[in-house]
Amino acid sequence: MSDKNIVAPPSFQRPAPNRRGLVWGVVGALVVAVGAVVLVCVLESRPNDLVKLQARYDALVADDRKDEAAKVLLDVRADAIRLYEARRFDEAKAVCEWIVSKDPKNAVAINVLGLLESSRAETEARMANEKLGIKSTDPPKVLPRYEKAVDLFKRAAEADPLSPESYNNLAGIYFRQKNYVECEKQLELAMRTGLRAHYHLLYARCAEELKRSPEIIKRRLHDTVTCADAQANALAEGKIAINRSIGDVWKDAARKLAEAGDDFGWENLRKAASSAPHPEVREFAKSLLKSAGKP
């Protein structure tokens, strides 16, 4: 995520009110407000639901109804992820710890615990540097202690070797620690089992940091573009919204290639905009080209 500049809109003369537009504007505002209230209510009620789900799980296990218990555990895990995404980190941690106590090889829950631990380490390091009067733009004196997060991600990888996320999470930590060789190793494991363009882009960034040959860097950027294209089409095929982060990776790789005198990235986007098999991908590619100022 990156900060965005807020630009004040230019002054303009307000047009005469459109009554139909005003009505729909009010309706839209009410829908947004109701939606926000519903979301808050759902999140607030979730702890009670979790208690019931956990009690049901224990009862099913006691009755030796393991298949039904496994389905309940999936529901609890889904709630843990929603709590994490809602930034209710203490609750997410408690739920994930409960899951791991019941299923010690639950890679998803272990990964969430690793992400929470990684975030905690970074927050503690930032606060320590602030106490020392070190600005965010200056080199830090206190570095995050990622040992616990690394242990958790390794546990998750052992629990589910076919899941790419554990390797990707490890790669992210190694990259921040400037251990680019180990980062590459983890990304290679992730790329064997997962179609994710950002794995390839980080792989290219490792090559840049390690001063690998321009041909290697260019090849990895080509792979990033190709993977972003395939990932967008796979999502559209599955009727899933194309994530904005895919577009950021697609454009970033295209820019880096263009800086090296290679127009493969932009040409790939132009081709996707004109002839991708799914209309969602065509529109997505057009929006990327427009935002990048490319005809």
Short mmCIF file of N, CA and C in Angstrom, two decimals, residues 92-175:
data_model
loop_
_atom_site.label_atom_id
_atom_site.label_comp_id
_atom_site.label_asym_id
_atom_site.label_seq_id
_atom_site.Cartn_x
_atom_site.Cartn_y
_atom_site.Cartn_z
N ALA A 92 -8.80 -12.27 16.24
CA ALA A 92 -8.32 -13.20 15.21
C ALA A 92 -7.25 -14.13 15.79
N LYS A 93 -6.37 -13.56 16.59
CA LYS A 93 -5.32 -14.37 17.20
C LYS A 93 -5.90 -15.42 18.13
N ALA A 94 -6.85 -15.01 18.96
CA ALA A 94 -7.46 -15.95 19.91
C ALA A 94 -8.15 -17.10 19.17
N VAL A 95 -8.87 -16.77 18.09
CA VAL A 95 -9.57 -17.80 17.34
C VAL A 95 -8.58 -18.74 16.65
N CYS A 96 -7.53 -18.17 16.04
CA CYS A 96 -6.54 -19.00 15.35
C CYS A 96 -5.80 -19.91 16.33
N GLU A 97 -5.51 -19.40 17.52
CA GLU A 97 -4.85 -20.23 18.53
C GLU A 97 -5.77 -21.39 18.94
N TRP A 98 -7.08 -21.11 19.04
CA TRP A 98 -8.04 -22.17 19.36
C TRP A 98 -8.05 -23.22 18.25
N ILE A 99 -8.05 -22.76 16.98
CA ILE A 99 -8.06 -23.69 15.85
C ILE A 99 -6.83 -24.58 15.89
N VAL A 100 -5.66 -23.97 16.12
CA VAL A 100 -4.41 -24.74 16.13
C VAL A 100 -4.38 -25.72 17.30
N SER A 101 -5.04 -25.36 18.40
CA SER A 101 -5.10 -26.29 19.53
C SER A 101 -5.92 -27.53 19.18
N LYS A 102 -6.88 -27.38 18.28
CA LYS A 102 -7.71 -28.50 17.84
C LYS A 102 -7.11 -29.20 16.63
N ASP A 103 -6.45 -28.44 15.78
CA ASP A 103 -5.87 -28.97 14.54
C ASP A 103 -4.47 -28.38 14.38
N PRO A 104 -3.46 -29.00 14.98
CA PRO A 104 -2.10 -28.44 14.99
C PRO A 104 -1.49 -28.24 13.61
N LYS A 105 -2.05 -28.86 12.58
CA LYS A 105 -1.50 -28.72 11.23
C LYS A 105 -2.39 -27.86 10.33
N ASN A 106 -3.18 -26.99 10.93
CA ASN A 106 -4.04 -26.10 10.15
C ASN A 106 -3.18 -24.94 9.61
N ALA A 107 -2.71 -25.09 8.37
CA ALA A 107 -1.76 -24.14 7.81
C ALA A 107 -2.32 -22.73 7.69
N VAL A 108 -3.61 -22.61 7.38
CA VAL A 108 -4.20 -21.28 7.22
C VAL A 108 -4.16 -20.52 8.54
N ALA A 109 -4.59 -21.17 9.62
CA ALA A 109 -4.57 -20.51 10.93
C ALA A 109 -3.15 -20.17 11.37
N ILE A 110 -2.22 -21.07 11.11
CA ILE A 110 -0.82 -20.82 11.48
C ILE A 110 -0.27 -19.64 10.69
N ASN A 111 -0.63 -19.56 9.40
CA ASN A 111 -0.18 -18.43 8.59
C ASN A 111 -0.71 -17.10 9.12
N VAL A 112 -1.99 -17.08 9.53
CA VAL A 112 -2.56 -15.85 10.09
C VAL A 112 -1.81 -15.47 11.37
N LEU A 113 -1.49 -16.43 12.20
CA LEU A 113 -0.71 -16.15 13.41
C LEU A 113 0.66 -15.59 13.05
N GLY A 114 1.26 -16.11 11.97
CA GLY A 114 2.54 -15.58 11.51
C GLY A 114 2.44 -14.14 11.04
N LEU A 115 1.37 -13.83 10.30
CA LEU A 115 1.16 -12.45 9.84
C LEU A 115 0.97 -11.50 11.03
N LEU A 116 0.22 -11.96 12.02
CA LEU A 116 0.01 -11.14 13.22
C LEU A 116 1.33 -10.91 13.96
N GLU A 117 2.14 -11.94 14.04
CA GLU A 117 3.43 -11.82 14.72
C GLU A 117 4.37 -10.91 13.96
N SER A 118 4.35 -11.00 12.64
CA SER A 118 5.18 -10.13 11.80
C SER A 118 4.78 -8.67 11.99
N SER A 119 3.47 -8.41 12.00
CA SER A 119 2.97 -7.06 12.21
C SER A 119 3.36 -6.52 13.58
N ARG A 120 3.26 -7.38 14.60
CA ARG A 120 3.62 -6.98 15.96
C ARG A 120 5.10 -6.60 16.03
N ALA A 121 5.96 -7.39 15.41
CA ALA A 121 7.40 -7.12 15.42
C ALA A 121 7.71 -5.77 14.76
N GLU A 122 7.03 -5.50 13.65
CA GLU A 122 7.27 -4.24 12.94
C GLU A 122 6.76 -3.05 13.75
N THR A 123 5.62 -3.21 14.41
CA THR A 123 5.09 -2.13 15.25
C THR A 123 6.02 -1.83 16.41
N GLU A 124 6.51 -2.86 17.08
CA GLU A 124 7.43 -2.67 18.21
C GLU A 124 8.72 -1.98 17.76
N ALA A 125 9.25 -2.37 16.61
CA ALA A 125 10.48 -1.75 16.11
C ALA A 125 10.24 -0.28 15.76
N ARG A 126 9.09 0.02 15.14
CA ARG A 126 8.79 1.40 14.79
C ARG A 126 8.67 2.27 16.02
N MET A 127 7.99 1.76 17.04
CA MET A 127 7.83 2.53 18.28
C MET A 127 9.17 2.74 18.97
N ALA A 128 10.03 1.74 18.95
CA ALA A 128 11.36 1.87 19.55
C ALA A 128 12.18 2.93 18.83
N ASN A 129 12.09 2.97 17.51
CA ASN A 129 12.83 3.97 16.74
C ASN A 129 12.28 5.37 16.99
N GLU A 130 10.95 5.46 17.14
CA GLU A 130 10.35 6.77 17.43
C GLU A 130 10.82 7.30 18.78
N LYS A 131 10.95 6.41 19.76
CA LYS A 131 11.43 6.82 21.08
C LYS A 131 12.87 7.34 21.01
N LEU A 132 13.63 6.80 20.06
CA LEU A 132 15.01 7.24 19.87
C LEU A 132 15.10 8.50 19.01
N GLY A 133 13.95 9.00 18.58
CA GLY A 133 13.92 10.22 17.77
C GLY A 133 14.29 10.00 16.32
N ILE A 134 14.20 8.76 15.85
CA ILE A 134 14.56 8.45 14.47
C ILE A 134 13.33 8.62 13.58
N LYS A 135 13.48 9.40 12.53
CA LYS A 135 12.38 9.63 11.61
C LYS A 135 12.19 8.42 10.70
N SER A 136 10.98 8.32 10.16
CA SER A 136 10.66 7.18 9.29
C SER A 136 11.50 7.19 8.01
N THR A 137 12.00 8.37 7.62
CA THR A 137 12.81 8.47 6.41
C THR A 137 14.28 8.14 6.66
N ASP A 138 14.66 8.00 7.93
CA ASP A 138 16.06 7.71 8.28
C ASP A 138 16.25 6.20 8.46
N PRO A 139 17.48 5.72 8.30
CA PRO A 139 17.74 4.29 8.56
C PRO A 139 17.41 3.94 10.01
N PRO A 140 16.67 2.88 10.27
CA PRO A 140 16.29 2.53 11.64
C PRO A 140 17.47 1.96 12.42
N LYS A 141 17.48 2.20 13.73
CA LYS A 141 18.48 1.59 14.60
C LYS A 141 17.98 0.27 15.17
N VAL A 142 16.66 0.19 15.37
CA VAL A 142 16.05 -1.03 15.89
C VAL A 142 15.31 -1.72 14.75
N LEU A 143 15.69 -2.96 14.47
CA LEU A 143 15.06 -3.71 13.40
C LEU A 143 14.03 -4.69 13.97
N PRO A 144 12.99 -4.99 13.20
CA PRO A 144 11.98 -5.94 13.68
C PRO A 144 12.60 -7.31 13.96
N ARG A 145 12.12 -7.94 15.02
CA ARG A 145 12.57 -9.29 15.35
C ARG A 145 11.51 -10.28 14.81
N TYR A 146 11.84 -10.86 13.68
CA TYR A 146 10.88 -11.68 12.97
C TYR A 146 10.97 -13.17 13.32
N GLU A 147 11.76 -13.53 14.33
CA GLU A 147 12.02 -14.95 14.58
C GLU A 147 10.73 -15.76 14.77
N LYS A 148 9.81 -15.24 15.58
CA LYS A 148 8.57 -15.98 15.85
C LYS A 148 7.73 -16.11 14.58
N ALA A 149 7.67 -15.03 13.80
CA ALA A 149 6.90 -15.09 12.55
C ALA A 149 7.50 -16.11 11.59
N VAL A 150 8.82 -16.12 11.49
CA VAL A 150 9.49 -17.08 10.60
C VAL A 150 9.20 -18.51 11.05
N ASP A 151 9.27 -18.75 12.35
CA ASP A 151 8.96 -20.10 12.87
C ASP A 151 7.54 -20.52 12.51
N LEU A 152 6.60 -19.58 12.63
CA LEU A 152 5.20 -19.90 12.32
C LEU A 152 5.01 -20.19 10.83
N PHE A 153 5.62 -19.39 9.98
CA PHE A 153 5.49 -19.61 8.54
C PHE A 153 6.13 -20.95 8.14
N LYS A 154 7.24 -21.29 8.77
CA LYS A 154 7.87 -22.58 8.49
C LYS A 154 6.98 -23.73 8.94
N ARG A 155 6.33 -23.56 10.08
CA ARG A 155 5.38 -24.58 10.57
C ARG A 155 4.23 -24.74 9.58
N ALA A 156 3.74 -23.61 9.06
CA ALA A 156 2.63 -23.66 8.09
C ALA A 156 3.07 -24.38 6.81
N ALA A 157 4.30 -24.12 6.37
CA ALA A 157 4.81 -24.78 5.16
C ALA A 157 4.94 -26.28 5.37
N GLU A 158 5.37 -26.68 6.56
CA GLU A 158 5.48 -28.10 6.87
C GLU A 158 4.09 -28.76 6.93
N ALA A 159 3.13 -28.01 7.46
CA ALA A 159 1.77 -28.55 7.59
C ALA A 159 1.10 -28.72 6.23
N ASP A 160 1.38 -27.80 5.29
CA ASP A 160 0.79 -27.86 3.96
C ASP A 160 1.82 -27.44 2.92
N PRO A 161 2.68 -28.36 2.50
CA PRO A 161 3.76 -28.02 1.56
C PRO A 161 3.26 -27.55 0.20
N LEU A 162 2.00 -27.83 -0.13
CA LEU A 162 1.48 -27.45 -1.44
C LEU A 162 0.85 -26.06 -1.46
N SER A 163 0.77 -25.41 -0.29
CA SER A 163 0.22 -24.06 -0.24
C SER A 163 1.34 -23.04 -0.48
N PRO A 164 1.18 -22.15 -1.46
CA PRO A 164 2.26 -21.18 -1.76
C PRO A 164 2.37 -20.04 -0.75
N GLU A 165 1.30 -19.77 0.02
CA GLU A 165 1.30 -18.57 0.85
C GLU A 165 2.36 -18.59 1.94
N SER A 166 2.64 -19.75 2.52
CA SER A 166 3.66 -19.82 3.57
C SER A 166 5.02 -19.40 3.01
N TYR A 167 5.35 -19.91 1.82
CA TYR A 167 6.63 -19.57 1.19
C TYR A 167 6.66 -18.08 0.82
N ASN A 168 5.54 -17.57 0.33
CA ASN A 168 5.48 -16.16 -0.02
C ASN A 168 5.66 -15.27 1.21
N ASN A 169 5.03 -15.66 2.33
CA ASN A 169 5.18 -14.88 3.56
C ASN A 169 6.62 -14.89 4.06
N LEU A 170 7.27 -16.04 3.95
CA LEU A 170 8.69 -16.12 4.32
C LEU A 170 9.52 -15.25 3.40
N ALA A 171 9.22 -15.30 2.10
CA ALA A 171 9.97 -14.49 1.13
C ALA A 171 9.86 -13.01 1.46
N GLY A 172 8.66 -12.57 1.87
CA GLY A 172 8.47 -11.15 2.21
C GLY A 172 9.36 -10.72 3.37
N ILE A 173 9.48 -11.58 4.37
CA ILE A 173 10.34 -11.25 5.52
C ILE A 173 11.80 -11.23 5.09
N TYR A 174 12.22 -12.23 4.33
CA TYR A 174 13.63 -12.26 3.91
C TYR A 174 13.97 -11.06 3.02
N PHE A 175 13.01 -10.62 2.20
CA PHE A 175 13.28 -9.46 1.36
C PHE A 175 13.46 -8.22 2.23
#
